[in-house]
Coordinates of C-alpha atoms and ligand atoms in Angstrom, one line a residue:
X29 CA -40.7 -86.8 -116.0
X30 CA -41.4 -86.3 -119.7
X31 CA -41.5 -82.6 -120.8
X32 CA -41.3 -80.2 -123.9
X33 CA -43.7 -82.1 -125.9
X34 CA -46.1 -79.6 -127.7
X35 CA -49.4 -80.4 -129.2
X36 CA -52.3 -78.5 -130.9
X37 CA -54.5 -80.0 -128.8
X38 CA -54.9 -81.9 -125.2
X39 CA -57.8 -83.8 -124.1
X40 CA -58.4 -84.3 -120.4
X41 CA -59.7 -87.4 -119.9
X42 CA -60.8 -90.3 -122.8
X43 CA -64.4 -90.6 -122.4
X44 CA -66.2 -90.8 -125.5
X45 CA -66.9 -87.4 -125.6
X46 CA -63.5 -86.8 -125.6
X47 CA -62.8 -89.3 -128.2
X48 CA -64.8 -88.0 -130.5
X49 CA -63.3 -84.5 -129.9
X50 CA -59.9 -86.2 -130.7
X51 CA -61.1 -88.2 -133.5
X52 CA -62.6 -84.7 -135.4
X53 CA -59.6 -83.0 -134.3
X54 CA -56.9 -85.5 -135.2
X55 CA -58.8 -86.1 -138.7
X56 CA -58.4 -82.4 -139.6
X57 CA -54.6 -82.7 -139.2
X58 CA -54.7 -80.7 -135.8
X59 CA -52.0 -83.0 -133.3
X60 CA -54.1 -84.4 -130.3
X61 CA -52.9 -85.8 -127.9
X62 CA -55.9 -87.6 -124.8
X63 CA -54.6 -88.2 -121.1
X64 CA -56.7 -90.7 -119.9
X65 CA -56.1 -92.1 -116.2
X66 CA -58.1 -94.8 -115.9
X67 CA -56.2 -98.2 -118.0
X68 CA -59.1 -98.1 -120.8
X69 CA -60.9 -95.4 -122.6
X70 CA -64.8 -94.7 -122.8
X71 CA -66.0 -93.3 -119.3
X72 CA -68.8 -94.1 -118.3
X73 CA -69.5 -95.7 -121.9
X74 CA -67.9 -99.1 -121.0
X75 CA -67.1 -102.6 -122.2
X76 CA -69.1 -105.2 -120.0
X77 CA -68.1 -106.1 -116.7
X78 CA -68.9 -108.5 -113.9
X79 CA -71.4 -106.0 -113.1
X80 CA -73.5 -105.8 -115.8
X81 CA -75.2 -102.9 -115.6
X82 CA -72.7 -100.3 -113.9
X83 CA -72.2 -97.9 -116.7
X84 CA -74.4 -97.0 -119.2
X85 CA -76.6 -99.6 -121.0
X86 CA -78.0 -97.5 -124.0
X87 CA -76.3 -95.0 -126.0
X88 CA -78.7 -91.5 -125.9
X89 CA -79.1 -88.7 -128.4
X90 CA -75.8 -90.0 -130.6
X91 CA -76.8 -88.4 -134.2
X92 CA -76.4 -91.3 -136.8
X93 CA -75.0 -87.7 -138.7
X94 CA -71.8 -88.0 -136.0
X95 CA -71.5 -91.9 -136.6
X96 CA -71.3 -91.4 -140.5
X97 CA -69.0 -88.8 -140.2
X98 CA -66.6 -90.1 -137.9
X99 CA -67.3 -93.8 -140.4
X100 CA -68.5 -95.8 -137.0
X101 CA -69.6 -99.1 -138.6
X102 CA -72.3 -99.6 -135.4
X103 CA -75.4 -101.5 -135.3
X104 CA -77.9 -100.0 -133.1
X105 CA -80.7 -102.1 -131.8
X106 CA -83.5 -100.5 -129.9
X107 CA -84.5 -102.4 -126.6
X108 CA -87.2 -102.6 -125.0
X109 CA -90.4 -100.4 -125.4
X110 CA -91.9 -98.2 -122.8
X111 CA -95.5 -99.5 -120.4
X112 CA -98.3 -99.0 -122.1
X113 CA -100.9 -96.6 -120.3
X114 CA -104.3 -97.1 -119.7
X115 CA -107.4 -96.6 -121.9
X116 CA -108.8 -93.5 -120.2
X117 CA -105.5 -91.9 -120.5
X118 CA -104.7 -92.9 -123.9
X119 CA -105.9 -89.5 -125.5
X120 CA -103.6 -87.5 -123.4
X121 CA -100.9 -89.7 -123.4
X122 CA -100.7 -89.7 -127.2
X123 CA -100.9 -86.0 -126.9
X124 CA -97.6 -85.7 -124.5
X125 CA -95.4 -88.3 -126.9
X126 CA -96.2 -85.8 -130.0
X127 CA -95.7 -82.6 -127.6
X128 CA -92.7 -84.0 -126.0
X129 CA -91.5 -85.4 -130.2
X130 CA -92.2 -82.0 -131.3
X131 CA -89.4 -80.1 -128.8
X132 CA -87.0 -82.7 -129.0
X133 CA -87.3 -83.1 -132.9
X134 CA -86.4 -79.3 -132.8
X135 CA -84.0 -79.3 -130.3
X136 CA -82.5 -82.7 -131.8
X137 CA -82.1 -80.8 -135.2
X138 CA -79.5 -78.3 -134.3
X139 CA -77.3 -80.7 -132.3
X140 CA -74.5 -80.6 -134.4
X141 CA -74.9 -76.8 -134.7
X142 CA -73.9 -73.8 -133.1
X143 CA -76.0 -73.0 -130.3
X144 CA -79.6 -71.8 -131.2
X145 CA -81.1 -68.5 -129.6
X146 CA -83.9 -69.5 -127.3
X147 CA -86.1 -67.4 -129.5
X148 CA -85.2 -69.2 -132.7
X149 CA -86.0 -72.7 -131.3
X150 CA -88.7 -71.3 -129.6
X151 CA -90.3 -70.4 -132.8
X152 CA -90.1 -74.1 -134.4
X153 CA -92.4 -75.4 -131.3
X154 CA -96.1 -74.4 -130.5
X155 CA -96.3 -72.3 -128.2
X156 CA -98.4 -74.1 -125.8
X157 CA -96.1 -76.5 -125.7
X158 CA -93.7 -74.1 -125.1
X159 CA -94.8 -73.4 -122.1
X160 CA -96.2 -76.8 -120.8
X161 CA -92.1 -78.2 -121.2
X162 CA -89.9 -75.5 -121.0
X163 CA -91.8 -72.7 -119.0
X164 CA -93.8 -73.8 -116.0
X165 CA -92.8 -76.8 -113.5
X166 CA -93.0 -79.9 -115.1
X167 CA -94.9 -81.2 -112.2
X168 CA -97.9 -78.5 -113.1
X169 CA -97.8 -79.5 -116.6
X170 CA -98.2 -83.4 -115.6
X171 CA -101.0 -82.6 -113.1
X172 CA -102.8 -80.9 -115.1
X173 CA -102.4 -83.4 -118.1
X174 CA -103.6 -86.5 -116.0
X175 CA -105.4 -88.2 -113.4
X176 CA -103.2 -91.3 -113.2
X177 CA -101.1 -91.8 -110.5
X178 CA -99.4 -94.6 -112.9
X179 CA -99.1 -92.5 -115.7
X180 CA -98.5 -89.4 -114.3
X181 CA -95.1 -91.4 -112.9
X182 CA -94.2 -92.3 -116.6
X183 CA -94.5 -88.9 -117.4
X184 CA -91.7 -87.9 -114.8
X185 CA -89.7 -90.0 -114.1
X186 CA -87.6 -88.6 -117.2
X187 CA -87.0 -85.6 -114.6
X188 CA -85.5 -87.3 -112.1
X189 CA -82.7 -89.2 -114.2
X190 CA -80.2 -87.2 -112.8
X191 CA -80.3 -85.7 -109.6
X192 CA -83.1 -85.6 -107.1
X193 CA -85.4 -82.9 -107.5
X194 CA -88.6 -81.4 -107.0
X195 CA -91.5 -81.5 -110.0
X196 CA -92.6 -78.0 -108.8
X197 CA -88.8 -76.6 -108.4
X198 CA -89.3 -72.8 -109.6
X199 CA -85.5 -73.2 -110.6
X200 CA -86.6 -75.5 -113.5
X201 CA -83.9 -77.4 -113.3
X202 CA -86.0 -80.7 -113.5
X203 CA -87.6 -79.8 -116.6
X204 CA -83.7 -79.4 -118.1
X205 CA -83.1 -82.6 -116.8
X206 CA -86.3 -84.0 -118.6
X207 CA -85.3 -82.6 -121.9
X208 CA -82.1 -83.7 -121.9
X209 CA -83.1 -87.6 -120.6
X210 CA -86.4 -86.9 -123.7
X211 CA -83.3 -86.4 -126.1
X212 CA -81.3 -89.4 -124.8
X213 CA -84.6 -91.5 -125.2
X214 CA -87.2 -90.9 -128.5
X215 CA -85.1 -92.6 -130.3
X216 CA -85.9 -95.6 -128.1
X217 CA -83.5 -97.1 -126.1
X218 CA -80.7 -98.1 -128.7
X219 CA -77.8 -100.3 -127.9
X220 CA -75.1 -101.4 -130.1
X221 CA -74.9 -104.9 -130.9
X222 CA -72.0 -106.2 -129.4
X223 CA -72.6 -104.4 -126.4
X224 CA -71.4 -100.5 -125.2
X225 CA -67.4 -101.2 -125.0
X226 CA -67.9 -101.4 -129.1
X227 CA -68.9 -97.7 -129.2
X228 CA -65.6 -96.8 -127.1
X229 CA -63.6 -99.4 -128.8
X230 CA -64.9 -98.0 -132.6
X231 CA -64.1 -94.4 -131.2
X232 CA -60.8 -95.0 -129.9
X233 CA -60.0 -97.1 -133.1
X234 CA -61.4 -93.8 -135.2
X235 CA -59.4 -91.3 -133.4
X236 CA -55.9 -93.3 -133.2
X237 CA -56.3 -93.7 -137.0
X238 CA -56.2 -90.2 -137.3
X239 CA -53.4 -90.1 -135.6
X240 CA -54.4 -88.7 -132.0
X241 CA -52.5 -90.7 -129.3
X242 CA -53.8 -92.4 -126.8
X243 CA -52.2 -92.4 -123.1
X244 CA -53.9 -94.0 -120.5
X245 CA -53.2 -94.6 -116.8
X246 CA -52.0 -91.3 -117.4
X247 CA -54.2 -88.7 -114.9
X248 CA -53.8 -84.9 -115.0
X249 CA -53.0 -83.6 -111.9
X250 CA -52.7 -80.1 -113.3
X251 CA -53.5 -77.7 -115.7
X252 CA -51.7 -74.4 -116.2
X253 CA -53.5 -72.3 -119.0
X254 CA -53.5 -68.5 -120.3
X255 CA -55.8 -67.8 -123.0
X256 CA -52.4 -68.4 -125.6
X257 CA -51.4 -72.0 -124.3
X258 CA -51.4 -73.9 -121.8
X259 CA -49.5 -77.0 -119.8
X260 CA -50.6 -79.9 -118.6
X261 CA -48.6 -82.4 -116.0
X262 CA -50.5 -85.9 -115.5
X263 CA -48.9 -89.0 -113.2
X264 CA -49.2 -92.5 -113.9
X265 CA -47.5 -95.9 -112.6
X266 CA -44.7 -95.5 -114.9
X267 CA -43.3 -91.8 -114.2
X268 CA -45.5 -88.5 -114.8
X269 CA -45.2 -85.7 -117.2
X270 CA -45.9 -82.7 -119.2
X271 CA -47.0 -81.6 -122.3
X272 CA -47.9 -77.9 -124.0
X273 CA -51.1 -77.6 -126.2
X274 CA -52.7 -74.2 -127.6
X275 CA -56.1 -75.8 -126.7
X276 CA -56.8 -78.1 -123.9
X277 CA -60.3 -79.3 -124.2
X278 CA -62.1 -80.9 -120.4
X279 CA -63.5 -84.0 -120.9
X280 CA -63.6 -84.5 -116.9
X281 CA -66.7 -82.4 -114.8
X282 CA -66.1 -78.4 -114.8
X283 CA -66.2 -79.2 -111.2
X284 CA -62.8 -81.1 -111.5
X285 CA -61.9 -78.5 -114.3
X286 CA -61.8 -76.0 -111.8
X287 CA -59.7 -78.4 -109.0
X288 CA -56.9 -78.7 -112.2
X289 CA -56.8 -75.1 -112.8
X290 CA -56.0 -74.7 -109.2
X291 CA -58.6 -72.8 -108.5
X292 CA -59.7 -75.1 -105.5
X293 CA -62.0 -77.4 -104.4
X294 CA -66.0 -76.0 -103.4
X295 CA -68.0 -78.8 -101.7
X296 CA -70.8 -76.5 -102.2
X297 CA -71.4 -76.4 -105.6
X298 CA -70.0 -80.1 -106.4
X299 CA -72.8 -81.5 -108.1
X300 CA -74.6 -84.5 -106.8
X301 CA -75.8 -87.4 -108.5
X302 CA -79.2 -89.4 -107.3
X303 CA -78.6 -92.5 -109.0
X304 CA -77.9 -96.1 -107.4
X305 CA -77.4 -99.1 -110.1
X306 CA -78.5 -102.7 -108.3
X307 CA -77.2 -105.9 -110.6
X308 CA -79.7 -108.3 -109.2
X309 CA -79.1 -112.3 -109.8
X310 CA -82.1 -114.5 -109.0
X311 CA -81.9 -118.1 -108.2
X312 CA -83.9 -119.5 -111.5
X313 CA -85.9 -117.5 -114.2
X314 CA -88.7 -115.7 -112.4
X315 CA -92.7 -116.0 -112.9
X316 CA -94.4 -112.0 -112.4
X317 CA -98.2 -111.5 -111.2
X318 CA -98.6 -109.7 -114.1
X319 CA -97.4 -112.2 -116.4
X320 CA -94.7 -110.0 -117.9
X321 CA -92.2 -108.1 -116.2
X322 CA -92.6 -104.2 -114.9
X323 CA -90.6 -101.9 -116.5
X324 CA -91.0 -99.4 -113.3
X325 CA -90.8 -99.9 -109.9
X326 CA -92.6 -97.8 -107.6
X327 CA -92.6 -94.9 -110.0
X328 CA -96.1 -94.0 -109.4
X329 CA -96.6 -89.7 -108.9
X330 CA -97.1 -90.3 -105.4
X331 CA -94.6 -93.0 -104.8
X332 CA -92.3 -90.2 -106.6
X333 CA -93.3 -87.3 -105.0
X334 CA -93.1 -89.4 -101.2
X335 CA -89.8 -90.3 -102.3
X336 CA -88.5 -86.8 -103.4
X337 CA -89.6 -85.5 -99.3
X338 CA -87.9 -88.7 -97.6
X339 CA -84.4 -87.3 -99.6
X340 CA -84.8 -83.9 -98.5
X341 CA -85.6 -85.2 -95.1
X342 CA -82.3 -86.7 -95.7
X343 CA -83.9 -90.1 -95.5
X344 CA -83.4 -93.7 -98.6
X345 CA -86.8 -93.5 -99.7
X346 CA -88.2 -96.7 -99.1
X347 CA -89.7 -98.5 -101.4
X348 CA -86.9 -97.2 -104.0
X349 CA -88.3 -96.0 -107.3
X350 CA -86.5 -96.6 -110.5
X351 CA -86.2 -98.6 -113.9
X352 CA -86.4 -102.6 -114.4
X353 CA -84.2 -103.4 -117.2
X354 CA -83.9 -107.2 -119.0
X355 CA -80.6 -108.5 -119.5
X356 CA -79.6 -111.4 -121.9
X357 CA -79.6 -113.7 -119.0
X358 CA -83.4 -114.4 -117.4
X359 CA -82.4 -114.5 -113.9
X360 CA -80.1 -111.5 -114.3
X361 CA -81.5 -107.8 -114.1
X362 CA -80.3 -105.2 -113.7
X363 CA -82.0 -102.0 -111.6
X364 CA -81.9 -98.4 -112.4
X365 CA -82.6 -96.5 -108.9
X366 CA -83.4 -92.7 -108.8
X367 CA -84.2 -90.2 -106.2
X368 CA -81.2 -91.9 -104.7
X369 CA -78.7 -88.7 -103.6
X370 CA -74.6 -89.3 -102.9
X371 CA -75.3 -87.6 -100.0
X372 CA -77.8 -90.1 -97.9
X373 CA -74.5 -92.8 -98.1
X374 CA -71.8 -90.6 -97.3
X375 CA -71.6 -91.6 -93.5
X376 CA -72.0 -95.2 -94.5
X377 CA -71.6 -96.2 -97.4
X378 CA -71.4 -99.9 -96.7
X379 CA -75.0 -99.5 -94.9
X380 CA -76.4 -97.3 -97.8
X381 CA -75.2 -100.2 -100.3
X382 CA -77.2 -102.8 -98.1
X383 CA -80.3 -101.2 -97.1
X384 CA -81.0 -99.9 -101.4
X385 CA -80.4 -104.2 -101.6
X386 CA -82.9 -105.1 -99.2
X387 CA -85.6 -102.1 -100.4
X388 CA -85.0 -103.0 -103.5
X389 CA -85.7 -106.9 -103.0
X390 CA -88.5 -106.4 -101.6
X391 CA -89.9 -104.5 -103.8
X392 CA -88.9 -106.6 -106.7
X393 CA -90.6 -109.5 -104.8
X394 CA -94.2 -108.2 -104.7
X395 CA -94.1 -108.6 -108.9
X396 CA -92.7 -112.6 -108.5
X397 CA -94.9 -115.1 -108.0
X398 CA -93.5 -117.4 -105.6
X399 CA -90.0 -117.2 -103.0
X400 CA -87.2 -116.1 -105.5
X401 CA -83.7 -115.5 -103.7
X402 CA -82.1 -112.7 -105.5
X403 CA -78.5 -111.7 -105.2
X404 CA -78.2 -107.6 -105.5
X405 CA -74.7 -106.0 -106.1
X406 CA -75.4 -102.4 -105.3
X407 CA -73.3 -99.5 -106.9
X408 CA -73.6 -96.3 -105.5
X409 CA -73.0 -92.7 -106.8
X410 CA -69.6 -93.1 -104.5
X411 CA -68.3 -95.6 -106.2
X412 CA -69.3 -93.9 -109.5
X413 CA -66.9 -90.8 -108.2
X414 CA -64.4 -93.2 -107.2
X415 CA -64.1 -95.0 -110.1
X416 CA -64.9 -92.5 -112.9
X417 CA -64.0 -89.0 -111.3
X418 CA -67.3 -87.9 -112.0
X419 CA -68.1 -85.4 -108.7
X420 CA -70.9 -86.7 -107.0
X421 CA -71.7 -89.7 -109.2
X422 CA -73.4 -87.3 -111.1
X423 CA -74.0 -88.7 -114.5
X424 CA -73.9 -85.5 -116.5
X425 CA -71.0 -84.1 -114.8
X426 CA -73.8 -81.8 -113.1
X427 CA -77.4 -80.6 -113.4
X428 CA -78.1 -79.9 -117.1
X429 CA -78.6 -76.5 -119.0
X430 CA -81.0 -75.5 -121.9
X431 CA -79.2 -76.7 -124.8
X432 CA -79.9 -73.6 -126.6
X433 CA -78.5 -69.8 -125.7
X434 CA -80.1 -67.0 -123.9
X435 CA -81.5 -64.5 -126.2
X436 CA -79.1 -61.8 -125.1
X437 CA -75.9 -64.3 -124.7
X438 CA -72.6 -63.3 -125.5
X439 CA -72.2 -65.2 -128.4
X440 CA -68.3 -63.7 -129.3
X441 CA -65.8 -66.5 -129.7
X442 CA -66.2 -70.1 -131.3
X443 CA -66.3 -71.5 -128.0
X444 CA -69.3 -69.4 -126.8
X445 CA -71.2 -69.9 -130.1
X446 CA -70.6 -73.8 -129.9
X447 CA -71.7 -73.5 -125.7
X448 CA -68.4 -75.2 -124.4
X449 CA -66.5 -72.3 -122.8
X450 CA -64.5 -71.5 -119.5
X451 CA -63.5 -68.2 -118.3
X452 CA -59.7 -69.2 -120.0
X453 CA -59.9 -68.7 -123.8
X454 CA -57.5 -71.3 -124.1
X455 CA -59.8 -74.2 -121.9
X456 CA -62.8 -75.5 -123.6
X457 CA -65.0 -78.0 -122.2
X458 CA -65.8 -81.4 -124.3
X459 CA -68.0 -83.5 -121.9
X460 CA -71.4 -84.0 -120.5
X461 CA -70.6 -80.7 -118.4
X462 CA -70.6 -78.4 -121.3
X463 CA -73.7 -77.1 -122.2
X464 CA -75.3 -79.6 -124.2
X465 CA -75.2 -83.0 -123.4
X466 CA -77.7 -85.9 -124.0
X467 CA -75.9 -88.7 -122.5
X468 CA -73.9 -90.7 -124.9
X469 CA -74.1 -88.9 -127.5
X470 CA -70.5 -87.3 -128.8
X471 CA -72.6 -83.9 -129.3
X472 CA -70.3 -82.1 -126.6
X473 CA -66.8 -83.4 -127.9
X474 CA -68.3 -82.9 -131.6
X475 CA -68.8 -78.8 -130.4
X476 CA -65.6 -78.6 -128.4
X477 CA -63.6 -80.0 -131.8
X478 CA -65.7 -77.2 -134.1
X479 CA -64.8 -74.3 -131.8
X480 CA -61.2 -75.4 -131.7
X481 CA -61.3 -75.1 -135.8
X482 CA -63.0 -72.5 -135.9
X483 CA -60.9 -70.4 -133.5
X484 CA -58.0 -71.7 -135.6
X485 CA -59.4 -70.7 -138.9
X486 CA -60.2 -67.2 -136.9
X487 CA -57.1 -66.9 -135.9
X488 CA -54.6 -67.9 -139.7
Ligands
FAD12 C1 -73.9 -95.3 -114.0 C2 -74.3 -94.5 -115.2 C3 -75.2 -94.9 -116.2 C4 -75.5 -94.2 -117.3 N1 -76.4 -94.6 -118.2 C5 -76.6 -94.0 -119.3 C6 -77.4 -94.6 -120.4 O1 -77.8 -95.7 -120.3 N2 -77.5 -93.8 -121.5 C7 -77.0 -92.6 -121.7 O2 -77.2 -92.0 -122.7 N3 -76.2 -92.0 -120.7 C8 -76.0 -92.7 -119.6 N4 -75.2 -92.2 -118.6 C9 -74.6 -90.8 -118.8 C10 -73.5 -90.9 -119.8 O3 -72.9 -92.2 -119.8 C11 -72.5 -89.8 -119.5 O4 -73.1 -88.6 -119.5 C12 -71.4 -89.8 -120.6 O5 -70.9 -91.1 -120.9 C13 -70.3 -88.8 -120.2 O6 -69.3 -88.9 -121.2 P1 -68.0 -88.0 -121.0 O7 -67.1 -88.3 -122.1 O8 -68.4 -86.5 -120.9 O9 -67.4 -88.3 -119.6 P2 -67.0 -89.6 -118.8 O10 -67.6 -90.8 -119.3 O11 -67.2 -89.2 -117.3 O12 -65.5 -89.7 -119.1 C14 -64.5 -88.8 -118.5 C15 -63.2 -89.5 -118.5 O13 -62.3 -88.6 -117.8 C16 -61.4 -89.4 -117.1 N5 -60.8 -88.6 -116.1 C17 -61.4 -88.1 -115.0 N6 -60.5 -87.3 -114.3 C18 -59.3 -87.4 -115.0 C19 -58.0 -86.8 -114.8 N7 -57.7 -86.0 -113.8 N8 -57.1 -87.1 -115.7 C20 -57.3 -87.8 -116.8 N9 -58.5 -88.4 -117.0 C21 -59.5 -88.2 -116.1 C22 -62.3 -90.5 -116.5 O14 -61.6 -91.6 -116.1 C23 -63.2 -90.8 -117.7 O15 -62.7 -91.8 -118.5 C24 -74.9 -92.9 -117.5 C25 -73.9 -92.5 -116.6 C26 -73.6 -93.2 -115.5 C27 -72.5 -92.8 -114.5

């Protein structure tokens, strides 16, 4: 057992939140050090793997402001575009894109600020639009806007990128998830050239320069913080240890956060993901009906809307609905499914991964011309927990907050101004679970690393 090494700073967990956290930190002469327990860094941001399209494929609302200042030499290319829509929708679909531009450029605008009030961003939109996005149902707002079934599917499927839920819940909680996919996405769909692993590999590279250390196959078993200090005991292969820090910053899910605190495990508000990915390798390069490939499948508003009642009738929704995506390979492509909760596989799992294959063959086959045989590698959000520790699969660590703050928020400490907080002034969040995420985008370890200077300039 190591012990008595003190840092200013520990970091839970080396996803790329996390790195960038450490990389800020390390760079402003605060000592970081990042427990890591898988062998490699990134998360779910991931260099390629058999499986091609296991982790994420396109970084999201990364702000080229966060890449300059953390001098990441990354090219971003953007893949490809979205379906067009039809001519009699044209009018109104032109009108959502500048709607849907106009909150997210605002929104986009204070990412690498403290938290905005909710009347202050409020203010920089119209307030129609206001409403139509952040007010009422999303699925109001889309029935209203269109008559096509198609289109009214492209409209929502944004909603639905992270868990399954309803486009009339009165919660809202699929319009949070729709702003927070709209910021991963008007920027297009960018991926570095060279692949995802580069962004991890350039991060870790950025932060280890500073002089943040690195320890992977190193998992924290345990965190024991007061709002002065706290310690933290992580196990790996070659022995386990401890290490004091003023500030521990939580790159894994609050969810876990809470299991390290020792504050137990809650099945009941562990968060559940709805996503299934399906790496699917056809026998030769395939012909569509269409002549080029769909970019959806089954995503039309009813298709959606059966699928969202066949998961709450606990039930694989059948045909699956989700996202078609190219790879460099002809007769490789990889499959995006939604509406897909952990909880339909958690009796079988081995049953769940084979009937998603065969729905989603099938499915994929009414676009081919001709017999194609297609090989379908199916990863569920179980194995995403397994592998990654994110609870349910759940790709943003849980359902998603406004990224702004209530009007009558307490708005105290650095940590509460910067929306990464825990009930221990000593524990900030830094990952997708804080309270702005965006995907892959560094925005929540960039806000964890400015309240953790900012309490230390506070507190000289
Ligand atoms: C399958 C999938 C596809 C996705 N696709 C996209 C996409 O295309 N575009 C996009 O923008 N977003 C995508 N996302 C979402 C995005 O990748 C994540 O929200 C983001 O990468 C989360 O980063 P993070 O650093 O907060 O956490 P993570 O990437 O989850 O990293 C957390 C790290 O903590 C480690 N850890 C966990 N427990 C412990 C412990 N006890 N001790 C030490 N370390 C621990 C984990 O091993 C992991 O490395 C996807 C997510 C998934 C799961």
């Amino acid at each position: 057992m190591t012990s008595g090494e003190r840092r200013d700073v520990v970091v839970v967990g080396g996803g790329h939140h996390g790195l960038v956290a450490a990389a800020y930190l390390a760079r402003a002469g605060m000592s970081v050090q990042v427990l890591e327990r898988l062998p490699r860094t990134g998360g779910a941001v991931a260099p390629a793997d058999p499986f091609a399209g296991r982790w994420a494929t396109s970084v999201g609302a990364l702000p080229d402001r966060l890449l300059g200042e953390l001098g990441l030499d990354l090219e971003l290319r953007t893949g490809p575009a979205e379906p067009d829509v039809p001519d009699a929708e044209r009018a109104a679909w032109d009108r959502w894109l500048a709607d849907t531009g106009q909150l997210a450029d605002a929104v986009r605008t204070t990412l690498l600020d403290p938290l905005p009030l909710e009347r202050d961003l409020r203010a920089r939109v119209d307030p129609d639009v206001w409403r139509d996005l952040v007010v009422r149902p999303l699925g109001e707002t889309i029935e209203e806007r269109f008559r096509d079934d198609g289109v009214r599917g492209l409209a929502a499927v944004g909603a639905l990128s992270a868990g399954a839920v309803s486009l009339h819940d009165p919660s809202l909680r699929q319009n949070r998830a729709f702003l927070d996919d709209l910021l991963q996405r008007s920027s297009g769909r960018r991926v570095p050239v060279g692949g995802m692993g580069t962004l991890a590999a350039a991060l870790e590279g950025t932060a280890t320069e500073a002089g943040a250390e690195i320890r992977t196959s190193a998992g924290v078993s345990r965190i024991d913080a007061g709002d002065d200090g706290a310690e933290v005991t992580w196990d790996g292969p070659d022995g386990a240890g401890t290490v004091a820090a003023r500030w521990v910053l939580a790159d894994v899910a609050p969810w876990v956060l809470e299991i390290l605190l020792g504050h137990g495990e809650h099945p009941e508000t562990k968060p559940v993901g709805a996503q299934v990915t399906v790496d699917l390798r056809l026998d030769h390069a395939p012909a569509w009906h269409s002549g080029a490939p769909p970019t959806w499948l089954a995503s039309g508003y009813g298709q959606l809307t059966a699928a969202y009642d066949a998961t709450t009738a606990g039930v694989l929704p059948d045909p699956v609905p989700g996202r078609l995506e190219p790879t460099d390979d002809p007769a490789a492509w990889t499959f995006h499914g939604l509406l897909t909760p952990a909880t339909l596989f958690d009796a079988d799992p081995d049953a769940g991964r084979a009937m998603v294959a065969d729905r989603v063959v099938a499915e994929l086959g009414r676009h081919l011309v001709g017999p194609v045989r297609a090989d379908a590698q199916v990863s569920l959000p179980q194995d995403v927990e397994r592998e990654l520790a994110m609870p349910g699969g759940h790709p943003l660590h849980g359902d998603p907050e406004w990224p702004w703050a209530g009007n009558r928020a307490r708005l105290d400490t650095p940590a509460q101004r910067w929306g990464v907080q825990t009930d221990i002034a000593s524990v900030l969040l830094c990952g997708a679970g804080s309270r702005r995420s965006g995907g892959v985008s560094g925005v929540a370890g960039h806000a964890a690393a400015r309240a953790v200077l900012e309490a230390a300039a506070e507190a000289r």
